[in-house]
Coordinates of C-alpha atoms in Angstrom, one line a residue:
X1 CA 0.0 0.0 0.0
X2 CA 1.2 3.5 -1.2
X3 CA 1.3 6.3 1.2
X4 CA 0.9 9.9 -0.1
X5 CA 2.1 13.2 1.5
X6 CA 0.1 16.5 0.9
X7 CA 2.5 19.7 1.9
X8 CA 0.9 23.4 2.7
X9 CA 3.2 25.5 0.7
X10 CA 4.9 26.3 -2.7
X11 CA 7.8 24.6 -2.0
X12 CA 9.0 21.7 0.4
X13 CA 6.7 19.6 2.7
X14 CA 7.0 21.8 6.1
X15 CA 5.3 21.4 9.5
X16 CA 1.8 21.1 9.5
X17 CA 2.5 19.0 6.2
X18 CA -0.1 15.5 6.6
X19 CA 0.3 11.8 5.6
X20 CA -2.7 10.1 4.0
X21 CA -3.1 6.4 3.1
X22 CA -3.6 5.7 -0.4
X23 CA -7.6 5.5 -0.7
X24 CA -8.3 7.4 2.2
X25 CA -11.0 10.5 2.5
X26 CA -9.6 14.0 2.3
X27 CA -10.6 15.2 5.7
X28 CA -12.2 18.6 6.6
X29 CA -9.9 21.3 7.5
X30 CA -12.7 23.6 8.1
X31 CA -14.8 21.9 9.8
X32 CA -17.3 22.8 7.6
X33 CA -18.3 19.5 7.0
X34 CA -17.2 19.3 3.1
X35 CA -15.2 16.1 2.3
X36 CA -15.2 14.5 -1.3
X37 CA -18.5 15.9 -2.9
X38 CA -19.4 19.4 -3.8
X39 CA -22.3 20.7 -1.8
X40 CA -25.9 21.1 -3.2
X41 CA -28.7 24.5 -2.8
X42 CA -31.6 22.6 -2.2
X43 CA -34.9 23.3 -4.0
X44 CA -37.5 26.4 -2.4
X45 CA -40.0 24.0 -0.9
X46 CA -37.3 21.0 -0.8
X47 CA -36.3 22.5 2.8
X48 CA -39.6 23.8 3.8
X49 CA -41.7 22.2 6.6
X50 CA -45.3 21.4 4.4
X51 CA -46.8 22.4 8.1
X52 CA -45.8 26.1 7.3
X53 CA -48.2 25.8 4.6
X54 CA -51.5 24.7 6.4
X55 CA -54.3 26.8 5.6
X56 CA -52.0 28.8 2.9
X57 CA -54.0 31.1 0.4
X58 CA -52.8 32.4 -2.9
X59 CA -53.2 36.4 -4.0
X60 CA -52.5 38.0 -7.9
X61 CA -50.9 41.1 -7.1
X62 CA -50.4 42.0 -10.6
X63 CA -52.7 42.4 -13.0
X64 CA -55.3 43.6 -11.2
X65 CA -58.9 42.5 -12.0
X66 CA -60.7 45.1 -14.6
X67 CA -56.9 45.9 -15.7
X68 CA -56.5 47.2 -19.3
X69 CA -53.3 45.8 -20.6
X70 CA -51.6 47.1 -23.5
X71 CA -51.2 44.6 -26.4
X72 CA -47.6 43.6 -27.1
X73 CA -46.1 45.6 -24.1
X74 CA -44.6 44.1 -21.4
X75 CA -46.9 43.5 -18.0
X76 CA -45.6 41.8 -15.0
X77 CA -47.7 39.1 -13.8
X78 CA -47.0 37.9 -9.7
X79 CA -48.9 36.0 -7.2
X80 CA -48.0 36.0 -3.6
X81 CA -48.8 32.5 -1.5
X82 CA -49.0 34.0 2.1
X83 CA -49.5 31.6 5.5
X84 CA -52.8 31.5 7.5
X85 CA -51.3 34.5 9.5
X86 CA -50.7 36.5 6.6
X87 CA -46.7 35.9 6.1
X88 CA -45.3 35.6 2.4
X89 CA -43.7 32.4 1.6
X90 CA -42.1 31.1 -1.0
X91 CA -44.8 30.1 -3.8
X92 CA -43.2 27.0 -5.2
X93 CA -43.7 26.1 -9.5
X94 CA -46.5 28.5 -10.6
X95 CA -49.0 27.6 -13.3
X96 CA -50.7 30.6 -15.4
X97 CA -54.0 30.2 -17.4
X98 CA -55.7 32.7 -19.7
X99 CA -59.5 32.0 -20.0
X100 CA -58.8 33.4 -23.7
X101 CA -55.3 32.6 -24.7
X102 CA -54.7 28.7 -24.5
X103 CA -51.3 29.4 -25.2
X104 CA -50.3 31.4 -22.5
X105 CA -48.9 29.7 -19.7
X106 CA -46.0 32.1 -18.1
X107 CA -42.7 30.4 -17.2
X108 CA -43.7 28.4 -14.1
X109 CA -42.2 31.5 -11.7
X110 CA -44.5 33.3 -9.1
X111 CA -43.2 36.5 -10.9
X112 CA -42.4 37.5 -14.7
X113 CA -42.8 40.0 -17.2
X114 CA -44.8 38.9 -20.2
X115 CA -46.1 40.7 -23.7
X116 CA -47.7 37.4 -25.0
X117 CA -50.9 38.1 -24.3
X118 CA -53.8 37.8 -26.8
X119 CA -56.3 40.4 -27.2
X120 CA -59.6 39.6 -25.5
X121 CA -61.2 40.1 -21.9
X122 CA -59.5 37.4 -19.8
X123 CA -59.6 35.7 -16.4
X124 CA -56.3 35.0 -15.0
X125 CA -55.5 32.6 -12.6
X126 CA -52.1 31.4 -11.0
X127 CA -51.8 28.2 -9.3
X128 CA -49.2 27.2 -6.8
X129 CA -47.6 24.3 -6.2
X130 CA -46.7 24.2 -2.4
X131 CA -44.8 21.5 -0.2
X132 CA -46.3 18.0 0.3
X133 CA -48.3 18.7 -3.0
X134 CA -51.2 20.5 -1.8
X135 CA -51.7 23.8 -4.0
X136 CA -53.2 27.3 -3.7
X137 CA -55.1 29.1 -6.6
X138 CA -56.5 32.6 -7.6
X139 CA -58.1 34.4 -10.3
X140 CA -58.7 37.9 -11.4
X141 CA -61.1 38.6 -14.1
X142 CA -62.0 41.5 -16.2
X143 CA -58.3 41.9 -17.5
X144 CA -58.5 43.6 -21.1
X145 CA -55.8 43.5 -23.9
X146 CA -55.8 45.9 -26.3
X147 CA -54.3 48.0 -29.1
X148 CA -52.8 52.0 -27.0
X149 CA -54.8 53.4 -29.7
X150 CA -58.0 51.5 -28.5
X151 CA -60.8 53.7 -26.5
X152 CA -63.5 56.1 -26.5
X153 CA -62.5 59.7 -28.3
X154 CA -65.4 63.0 -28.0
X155 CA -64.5 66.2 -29.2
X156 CA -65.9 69.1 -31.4
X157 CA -65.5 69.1 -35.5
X158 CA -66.4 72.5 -37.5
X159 CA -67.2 72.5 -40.8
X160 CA -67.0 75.6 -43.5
X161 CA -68.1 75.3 -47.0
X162 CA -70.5 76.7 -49.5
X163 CA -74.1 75.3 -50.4
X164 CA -75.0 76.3 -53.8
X165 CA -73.3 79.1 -53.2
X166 CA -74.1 79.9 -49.7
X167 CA -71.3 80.0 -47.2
X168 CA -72.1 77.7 -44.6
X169 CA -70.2 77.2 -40.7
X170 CA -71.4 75.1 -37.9
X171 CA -69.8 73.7 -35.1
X172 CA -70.2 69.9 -33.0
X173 CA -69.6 67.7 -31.2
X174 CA -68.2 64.3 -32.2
X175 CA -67.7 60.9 -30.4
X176 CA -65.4 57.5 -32.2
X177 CA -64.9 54.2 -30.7
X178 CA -61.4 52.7 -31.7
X179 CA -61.7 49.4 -31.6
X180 CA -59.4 46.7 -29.3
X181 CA -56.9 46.3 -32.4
X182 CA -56.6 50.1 -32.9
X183 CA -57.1 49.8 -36.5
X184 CA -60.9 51.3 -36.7
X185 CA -62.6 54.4 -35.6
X186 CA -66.4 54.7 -36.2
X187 CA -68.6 57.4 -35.1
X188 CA -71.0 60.2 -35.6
X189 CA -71.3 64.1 -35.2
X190 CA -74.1 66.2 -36.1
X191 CA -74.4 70.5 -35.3
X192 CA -76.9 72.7 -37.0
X193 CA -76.0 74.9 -40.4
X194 CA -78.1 78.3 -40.6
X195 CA -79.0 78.7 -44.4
X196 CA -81.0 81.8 -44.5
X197 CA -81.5 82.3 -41.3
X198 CA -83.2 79.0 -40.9
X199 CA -81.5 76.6 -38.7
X200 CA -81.1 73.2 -40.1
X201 CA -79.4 69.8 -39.1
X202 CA -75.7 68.5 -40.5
X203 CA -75.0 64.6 -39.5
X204 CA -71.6 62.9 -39.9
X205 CA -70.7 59.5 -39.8
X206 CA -66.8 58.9 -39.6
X207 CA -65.2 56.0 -41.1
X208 CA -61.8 56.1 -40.3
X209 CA -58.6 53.6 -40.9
X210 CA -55.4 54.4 -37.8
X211 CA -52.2 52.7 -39.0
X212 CA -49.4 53.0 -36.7
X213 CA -50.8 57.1 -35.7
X214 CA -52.0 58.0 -39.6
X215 CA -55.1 58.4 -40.0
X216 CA -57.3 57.7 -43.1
X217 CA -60.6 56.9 -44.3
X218 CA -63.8 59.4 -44.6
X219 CA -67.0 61.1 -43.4
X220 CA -70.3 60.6 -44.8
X221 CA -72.4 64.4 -44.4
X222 CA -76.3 64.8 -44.7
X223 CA -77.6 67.8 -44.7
X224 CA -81.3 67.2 -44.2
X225 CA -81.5 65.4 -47.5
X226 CA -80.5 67.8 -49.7
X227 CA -77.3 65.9 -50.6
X228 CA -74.8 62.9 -49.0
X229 CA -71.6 62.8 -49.6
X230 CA -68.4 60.7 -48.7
X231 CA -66.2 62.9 -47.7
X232 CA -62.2 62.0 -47.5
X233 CA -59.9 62.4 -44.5
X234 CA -56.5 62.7 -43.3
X235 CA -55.0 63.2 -40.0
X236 CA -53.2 61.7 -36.9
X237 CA -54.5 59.8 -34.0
X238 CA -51.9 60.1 -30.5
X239 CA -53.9 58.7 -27.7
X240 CA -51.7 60.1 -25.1
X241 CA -52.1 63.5 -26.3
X242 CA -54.7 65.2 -28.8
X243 CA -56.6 62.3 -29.9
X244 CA -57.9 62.4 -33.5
X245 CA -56.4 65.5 -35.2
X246 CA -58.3 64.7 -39.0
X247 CA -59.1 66.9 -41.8
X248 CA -62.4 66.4 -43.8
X249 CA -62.6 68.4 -47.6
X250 CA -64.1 67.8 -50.9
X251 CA -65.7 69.6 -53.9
X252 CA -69.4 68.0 -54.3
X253 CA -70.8 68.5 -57.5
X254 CA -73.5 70.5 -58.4
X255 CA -73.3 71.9 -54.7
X256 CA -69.8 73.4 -53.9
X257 CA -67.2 72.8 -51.5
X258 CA -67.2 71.7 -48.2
X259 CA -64.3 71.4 -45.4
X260 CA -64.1 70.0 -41.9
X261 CA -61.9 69.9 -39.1
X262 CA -62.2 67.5 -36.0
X263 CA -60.0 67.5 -32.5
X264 CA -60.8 64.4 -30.1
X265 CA -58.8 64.1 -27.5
X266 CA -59.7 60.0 -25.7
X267 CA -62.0 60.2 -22.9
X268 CA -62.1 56.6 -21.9
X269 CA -60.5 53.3 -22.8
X270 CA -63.6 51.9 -23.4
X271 CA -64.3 50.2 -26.9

């Protein structure tokens, strides 16, 4: 049997040098309790007493139910699993479910960021998977996806022109929808034109396209009858800031020309 010295030092064996048997253990000389085999971090729940978890409730902190979520920007999704007493523990594997997205399913953590999301009104629910396999659920409902442009827009439009020959003004108000894609705006607007000096209704229906901010599309105007005309737009919609910003004109023949302006800054996010 072969004997084997190990030396402390860069040079020759010196006191506090130490003789080992050939197949014997390298001993501690810590005392930390590390011999031949590297020490493991055991799993979150691995260590955790399951008794901690009696009576254990899950909470989604985020989103909240009724959220509006934009579509294809990140949202942070977390559930909290908290003891009987209220503490937080650790939540364990995490499954994620989308009542309207079968394909969402989060990455198994108790807190990520995510821009997956389909449009749609969901419910979301986390489930946990806690210690000695029982589990604790949640679900918040309510939570829309949709386009930034989406929402309700109301403002006022004017509209200048003549009418077989007669200047015409008049002045409304207007309300769109965007839709949850943000790629249609439909509405209406009427105000009252005074042809003379008798008072008579102007309706508008807006069709209008929004690609990336530019707008297109056009208004339909009916004045009483007397003629309807599509009417082309252009313009901008910024949701955070003026809303619709769109320009109505045309030459109708056999009556004259007639021009619009309309400002609607979103009032809700309501589609």
């Amino acid at each position: 049997m072969r004997s084997i010295w190990l030396c402390c030092g860069l040079a020759s064996c010196a006191p506090g040098s130490l003789w080992i048997e050939e197949g014997g253990e390298v001993p501690d000389p810590t005392g930390s309790g590390f011999v031949t085999s590297p020490w493991e971090q055991p799993s979150d729940t691995a260590a955790l007493d399951p008794a901690l978890y009696e009576g254990a409730y899950a909470r989604i902190v985020s989103p909240a139910a009724a959220a509006v979520l934009s579509w294809h920007e990140p949202t942070r999704f977390e559930v909290e699993v908290r003891s009987a007493v209220g503490e937080v523990l650790p939540a364990g594997p995490v499954q994620w479910i989308a009542s309207d997205d079968p394909d969402f399913e989060g990455n198994g953590e108790a807190s990520f960021v995510d821009d997956t999301l389909e449009l749609g009104t969901h419910e979301i629910m986390a489930i946990a998977h806690l210690p000695g396999g029982s589990t604790a659920a949640h679900s918040v409902g309510d939570v829309r996806v949709q386009s930034g442009y989406a929402g309700t827009y109301a403002g006022l439009f004017s509209v200048d022109g003549t009418v077989t020959q007669i200047t015409i003004t008049c002045t409304g108000a207007a309300v769109l929808v965007v839709g949850q894609q943000g790629v249609l705006g439909e509405g209406d607007g009427d105000c009252l034109v005074s042809i003379l000096g008798i008072d008579v209704p102007m309706s508008w229906d807006f069709a209008l396209e929004n690609l990336d901010g530019v707008v297109s599309g056009d208004a339909g105007v009916d004045l009483i009858g007397f003629f309807s005309y599509r009417v082309p737009a252009t313009g901008t919609l910024d949701p955070q800031g003026d809303g619709f910003d769109v320009t109505f004109e045309a030459d109708i023949p056999l009556i004259g020309t007639i021009s619009a302006f309309l400002s609607a800054p979103r009032i809700s996010l309501e589609t």
